[in-house]
Amino acid sequence: MTAARWLGTASVWAAAGTWALLAAHATVTDLRERRISRTACWTAAVLIAVLLAVAAVAHGRPAHLLSVAAGAAAVLIAGEVLYRSRPGAVGYGDIRLINASSILTAWWGLQWPWWALLAGAALAVPQAAAAHARHGPATTIAWAPALAAGTALIALTRLTAHGTAP
């Protein structure tokens, strides 16, 4: 393995590790305090983006960052529209977590942020149904654990099936 390829591989793994730390932090704070740290999300998102930029350059594919940006931007825009149209349906901390997750998963293609979001939503259904049955339709749930699990599922399958190359 060349030094550049090693750097690219290490950068993708570092981005995944950064996201994993954010996911763990967001899960704990969402379950305990029903909030997700703005600082943690934006710091992790910027670090993930920088690490993926290093990886793209190291792999000799800097133009791949346009694809990553497009994949993350599509989810970012959809999340913003959802939040603005139904602010009670999802908290803005969840939107920030989704944005950071989308930057990571977009590394493997435009569709993967959507699959991560879909997986997270599917994993939240049992919790949401139970909360709805117990407390009525106005109840809320902590979304971070399911969103983190959905993204982890996608990131792990992509790393296993596709590796770290863009």
C-alpha atoms as a PDB file:
ATOM      1  CA  MET A   1       0.000   0.000   0.000  1.00  0.00           C
ATOM      2  CA  THR A   2       1.389   3.373  -0.973  1.00  0.00           C
ATOM      3  CA  ALA A   3       1.696   6.170   1.549  1.00  0.00           C
ATOM      4  CA  ALA A   4      -1.050   8.152  -0.195  1.00  0.00           C
ATOM      5  CA  ARG A   5      -3.437   5.193  -0.209  1.00  0.00           C
ATOM      6  CA  TRP A   6      -2.642   4.516   3.441  1.00  0.00           C
ATOM      7  CA  LEU A   7      -3.397   8.155   4.276  1.00  0.00           C
ATOM      8  CA  GLY A   8      -6.685   7.963   2.390  1.00  0.00           C
ATOM      9  CA  THR A   9      -7.705   4.772   4.155  1.00  0.00           C
ATOM     10  CA  ALA A  10      -6.699   6.120   7.566  1.00  0.00           C
ATOM     11  CA  SER A  11      -8.628   9.345   6.916  1.00  0.00           C
ATOM     12  CA  VAL A  12     -11.854   7.503   6.082  1.00  0.00           C
ATOM     13  CA  TRP A  13     -11.489   5.350   9.209  1.00  0.00           C
ATOM     14  CA  ALA A  14     -10.791   8.487  11.258  1.00  0.00           C
ATOM     15  CA  ALA A  15     -13.920  10.113   9.819  1.00  0.00           C
ATOM     16  CA  ALA A  16     -15.937   7.012  10.750  1.00  0.00           C
ATOM     17  CA  GLY A  17     -14.420   7.075  14.238  1.00  0.00           C
ATOM     18  CA  THR A  18     -15.234  10.754  14.636  1.00  0.00           C
ATOM     19  CA  TRP A  19     -18.804  10.053  13.604  1.00  0.00           C
ATOM     20  CA  ALA A  20     -18.989   7.104  16.052  1.00  0.00           C
ATOM     21  CA  LEU A  21     -17.912   9.369  18.920  1.00  0.00           C
ATOM     22  CA  LEU A  22     -20.556  11.900  17.908  1.00  0.00           C
ATOM     23  CA  ALA A  23     -23.197   9.162  17.666  1.00  0.00           C
ATOM     24  CA  ALA A  24     -22.370   7.853  21.133  1.00  0.00           C
ATOM     25  CA  HIS A  25     -22.398  11.360  22.617  1.00  0.00           C
ATOM     26  CA  ALA A  26     -25.655  12.300  20.874  1.00  0.00           C
ATOM     27  CA  THR A  27     -27.318   9.052  21.943  1.00  0.00           C
ATOM     28  CA  VAL A  28     -26.407   9.517  25.587  1.00  0.00           C
ATOM     29  CA  THR A  29     -27.361  13.185  25.764  1.00  0.00           C
ATOM     30  CA  ASP A  30     -30.589  12.634  23.843  1.00  0.00           C
ATOM     31  CA  LEU A  31     -31.625   9.822  26.167  1.00  0.00           C
ATOM     32  CA  ARG A  32     -30.602  11.692  29.339  1.00  0.00           C
ATOM     33  CA  GLU A  33     -31.413  15.297  28.524  1.00  0.00           C
ATOM     34  CA  ARG A  34     -33.485  15.141  25.318  1.00  0.00           C
ATOM     35  CA  ARG A  35     -31.025  17.367  23.516  1.00  0.00           C
ATOM     36  CA  ILE A  36     -28.160  16.948  21.075  1.00  0.00           C
ATOM     37  CA  SER A  37     -25.194  19.289  21.321  1.00  0.00           C
ATOM     38  CA  ARG A  38     -24.901  21.834  18.533  1.00  0.00           C
ATOM     39  CA  THR A  39     -21.178  22.228  19.165  1.00  0.00           C
ATOM     40  CA  ALA A  40     -20.545  18.478  19.073  1.00  0.00           C
ATOM     41  CA  CYS A  41     -22.511  18.035  15.841  1.00  0.00           C
ATOM     42  CA  TRP A  42     -20.914  20.915  13.961  1.00  0.00           C
ATOM     43  CA  THR A  43     -17.418  20.137  15.228  1.00  0.00           C
ATOM     44  CA  ALA A  44     -17.758  16.495  14.196  1.00  0.00           C
ATOM     45  CA  ALA A  45     -19.325  17.413  10.839  1.00  0.00           C
ATOM     46  CA  VAL A  46     -16.461  19.778   9.984  1.00  0.00           C
ATOM     47  CA  LEU A  47     -13.843  17.253  11.094  1.00  0.00           C
ATOM     48  CA  ILE A  48     -15.523  14.476   9.078  1.00  0.00           C
ATOM     49  CA  ALA A  49     -15.619  16.728   6.009  1.00  0.00           C
ATOM     50  CA  VAL A  50     -11.935  17.643   6.397  1.00  0.00           C
ATOM     51  CA  LEU A  51     -10.916  14.011   6.870  1.00  0.00           C
ATOM     52  CA  LEU A  52     -12.900  12.955   3.806  1.00  0.00           C
ATOM     53  CA  ALA A  53     -11.304  15.786   1.824  1.00  0.00           C
ATOM     54  CA  VAL A  54      -7.877  14.471   2.822  1.00  0.00           C
ATOM     55  CA  ALA A  55      -8.985  10.965   1.820  1.00  0.00           C
ATOM     56  CA  ALA A  56     -10.276  12.111  -1.562  1.00  0.00           C
ATOM     57  CA  VAL A  57      -7.029  13.914  -2.362  1.00  0.00           C
ATOM     58  CA  ALA A  58      -4.940  10.991  -1.084  1.00  0.00           C
ATOM     59  CA  HIS A  59      -6.907   8.583  -3.273  1.00  0.00           C
ATOM     60  CA  GLY A  60      -6.343  10.894  -6.250  1.00  0.00           C
ATOM     61  CA  ARG A  61     -10.038  11.706  -6.606  1.00  0.00           C
ATOM     62  CA  PRO A  62     -10.597  15.232  -5.280  1.00  0.00           C
ATOM     63  CA  ALA A  63     -13.650  15.644  -7.533  1.00  0.00           C
ATOM     64  CA  HIS A  64     -15.344  12.947  -5.444  1.00  0.00           C
ATOM     65  CA  LEU A  65     -15.934  15.657  -2.842  1.00  0.00           C
ATOM     66  CA  LEU A  66     -18.571  17.146  -5.172  1.00  0.00           C
ATOM     67  CA  SER A  67     -20.506  13.888  -4.931  1.00  0.00           C
ATOM     68  CA  VAL A  68     -20.148  13.847  -1.144  1.00  0.00           C
ATOM     69  CA  ALA A  69     -21.352  17.440  -0.965  1.00  0.00           C
ATOM     70  CA  ALA A  70     -24.310  16.712  -3.253  1.00  0.00           C
ATOM     71  CA  GLY A  71     -25.342  13.671  -1.215  1.00  0.00           C
ATOM     72  CA  ALA A  72     -25.123  15.510   2.080  1.00  0.00           C
ATOM     73  CA  ALA A  73     -26.757  18.688   0.731  1.00  0.00           C
ATOM     74  CA  ALA A  74     -29.824  16.833  -0.519  1.00  0.00           C
ATOM     75  CA  VAL A  75     -30.473  15.395   2.933  1.00  0.00           C
ATOM     76  CA  LEU A  76     -29.629  18.715   4.595  1.00  0.00           C
ATOM     77  CA  ILE A  77     -32.208  20.512   2.463  1.00  0.00           C
ATOM     78  CA  ALA A  78     -34.862  17.851   3.078  1.00  0.00           C
ATOM     79  CA  GLY A  79     -34.185  17.996   6.819  1.00  0.00           C
ATOM     80  CA  GLU A  80     -34.444  21.754   6.856  1.00  0.00           C
ATOM     81  CA  VAL A  81     -37.750  21.633   4.966  1.00  0.00           C
ATOM     82  CA  LEU A  82     -39.093  19.009   7.390  1.00  0.00           C
ATOM     83  CA  TYR A  83     -38.015  21.009  10.409  1.00  0.00           C
ATOM     84  CA  ARG A  84     -39.471  24.265   9.094  1.00  0.00           C
ATOM     85  CA  SER A  85     -42.755  22.661   8.040  1.00  0.00           C
ATOM     86  CA  ARG A  86     -43.207  20.463  11.148  1.00  0.00           C
ATOM     87  CA  PRO A  87     -40.848  21.657  13.907  1.00  0.00           C
ATOM     88  CA  GLY A  88     -42.552  19.443  16.499  1.00  0.00           C
ATOM     89  CA  ALA A  89     -41.916  16.283  14.471  1.00  0.00           C
ATOM     90  CA  VAL A  90     -38.153  16.355  14.813  1.00  0.00           C
ATOM     91  CA  GLY A  91     -35.758  18.443  16.873  1.00  0.00           C
ATOM     92  CA  TYR A  92     -33.027  20.505  15.309  1.00  0.00           C
ATOM     93  CA  GLY A  93     -30.400  18.482  17.174  1.00  0.00           C
ATOM     94  CA  ASP A  94     -31.645  15.459  15.244  1.00  0.00           C
ATOM     95  CA  ILE A  95     -31.299  17.428  12.021  1.00  0.00           C
ATOM     96  CA  ARG A  96     -27.703  18.325  12.896  1.00  0.00           C
ATOM     97  CA  LEU A  97     -26.937  14.668  13.692  1.00  0.00           C
ATOM     98  CA  ILE A  98     -28.474  13.641  10.376  1.00  0.00           C
ATOM     99  CA  ASN A  99     -26.329  16.231   8.589  1.00  0.00           C
ATOM    100  CA  ALA A 100     -23.097  14.908  10.115  1.00  0.00           C
ATOM    101  CA  SER A 101     -24.189  11.344   9.359  1.00  0.00           C
ATOM    102  CA  SER A 102     -24.978  12.282   5.772  1.00  0.00           C
ATOM    103  CA  ILE A 103     -21.515  13.702   5.195  1.00  0.00           C
ATOM    104  CA  LEU A 104     -19.992  10.392   6.256  1.00  0.00           C
ATOM    105  CA  THR A 105     -22.344   8.098   4.348  1.00  0.00           C
ATOM    106  CA  ALA A 106     -22.278  10.218   1.181  1.00  0.00           C
ATOM    107  CA  TRP A 107     -18.637   9.116   0.824  1.00  0.00           C
ATOM    108  CA  TRP A 108     -19.950   5.868  -0.685  1.00  0.00           C
ATOM    109  CA  GLY A 109     -22.558   7.455  -2.943  1.00  0.00           C
ATOM    110  CA  LEU A 110     -25.527   9.790  -3.190  1.00  0.00           C
ATOM    111  CA  GLN A 111     -28.032   7.146  -2.075  1.00  0.00           C
ATOM    112  CA  TRP A 112     -26.361   6.091   1.193  1.00  0.00           C
ATOM    113  CA  PRO A 113     -27.384   9.084   3.337  1.00  0.00           C
ATOM    114  CA  TRP A 114     -30.994   8.298   2.420  1.00  0.00           C
ATOM    115  CA  TRP A 115     -30.563   4.624   3.280  1.00  0.00           C
ATOM    116  CA  ALA A 116     -29.036   5.576   6.650  1.00  0.00           C
ATOM    117  CA  LEU A 117     -31.948   7.895   7.355  1.00  0.00           C
ATOM    118  CA  LEU A 118     -34.461   5.243   6.293  1.00  0.00           C
ATOM    119  CA  ALA A 119     -32.762   2.612   8.466  1.00  0.00           C
ATOM    120  CA  GLY A 120     -32.785   4.976  11.439  1.00  0.00           C
ATOM    121  CA  ALA A 121     -36.447   5.812  10.949  1.00  0.00           C
ATOM    122  CA  ALA A 122     -37.334   2.123  10.637  1.00  0.00           C
ATOM    123  CA  LEU A 123     -35.436   1.337  13.825  1.00  0.00           C
ATOM    124  CA  ALA A 124     -37.346   4.101  15.645  1.00  0.00           C
ATOM    125  CA  VAL A 125     -40.795   2.785  14.687  1.00  0.00           C
ATOM    126  CA  PRO A 126     -41.172   0.319  17.594  1.00  0.00           C
ATOM    127  CA  GLN A 127     -40.117   2.939  20.140  1.00  0.00           C
ATOM    128  CA  ALA A 128     -42.406   5.534  18.576  1.00  0.00           C
ATOM    129  CA  ALA A 129     -45.348   3.113  18.484  1.00  0.00           C
ATOM    130  CA  ALA A 130     -44.845   2.142  22.125  1.00  0.00           C
ATOM    131  CA  ALA A 131     -44.554   5.778  23.206  1.00  0.00           C
ATOM    132  CA  HIS A 132     -47.666   6.659  21.203  1.00  0.00           C
ATOM    133  CA  ALA A 133     -49.619   3.813  22.814  1.00  0.00           C
ATOM    134  CA  ARG A 134     -48.482   4.749  26.329  1.00  0.00           C
ATOM    135  CA  HIS A 135     -48.609   8.529  26.197  1.00  0.00           C
ATOM    136  CA  GLY A 136     -50.771   9.486  23.242  1.00  0.00           C
ATOM    137  CA  PRO A 137     -50.103  11.122  19.902  1.00  0.00           C
ATOM    138  CA  ALA A 138     -48.390  14.236  21.300  1.00  0.00           C
ATOM    139  CA  THR A 139     -45.496  12.257  22.804  1.00  0.00           C
ATOM    140  CA  THR A 140     -41.933  12.570  21.571  1.00  0.00           C
ATOM    141  CA  ILE A 141     -39.065  10.110  21.485  1.00  0.00           C
ATOM    142  CA  ALA A 142     -35.297  10.357  21.517  1.00  0.00           C
ATOM    143  CA  TRP A 143     -34.389   9.870  17.851  1.00  0.00           C
ATOM    144  CA  ALA A 144     -30.597   9.905  18.224  1.00  0.00           C
ATOM    145  CA  PRO A 145     -30.220   6.223  19.178  1.00  0.00           C
ATOM    146  CA  ALA A 146     -32.143   5.033  16.119  1.00  0.00           C
ATOM    147  CA  LEU A 147     -30.510   7.558  13.788  1.00  0.00           C
ATOM    148  CA  ALA A 148     -27.088   6.522  15.074  1.00  0.00           C
ATOM    149  CA  ALA A 149     -27.887   2.825  14.695  1.00  0.00           C
ATOM    150  CA  GLY A 150     -29.166   3.327  11.147  1.00  0.00           C
ATOM    151  CA  THR A 151     -26.066   5.236  10.125  1.00  0.00           C
ATOM    152  CA  ALA A 152     -23.799   2.727  11.859  1.00  0.00           C
ATOM    153  CA  LEU A 153     -25.497  -0.096   9.965  1.00  0.00           C
ATOM    154  CA  ILE A 154     -24.949   1.626   6.622  1.00  0.00           C
ATOM    155  CA  ALA A 155     -21.379   2.752   7.376  1.00  0.00           C
ATOM    156  CA  LEU A 156     -20.356  -0.712   8.545  1.00  0.00           C
ATOM    157  CA  THR A 157     -21.913  -2.441   5.550  1.00  0.00           C
ATOM    158  CA  ARG A 158     -20.295   0.039   3.159  1.00  0.00           C
ATOM    159  CA  LEU A 159     -16.898  -0.315   4.824  1.00  0.00           C
ATOM    160  CA  THR A 160     -17.216  -4.099   4.665  1.00  0.00           C
ATOM    161  CA  ALA A 161     -18.581  -4.328   1.126  1.00  0.00           C
ATOM    162  CA  HIS A 162     -16.819  -1.404  -0.525  1.00  0.00           C
ATOM    163  CA  GLY A 163     -13.922  -0.403   1.703  1.00  0.00           C
ATOM    164  CA  THR A 164     -12.561   3.085   2.091  1.00  0.00           C
ATOM    165  CA  ALA A 165     -11.970   3.981  -1.541  1.00  0.00           C
ATOM    166  CA  PRO A 166     -14.233   6.620  -3.058  1.00  0.00           C
END
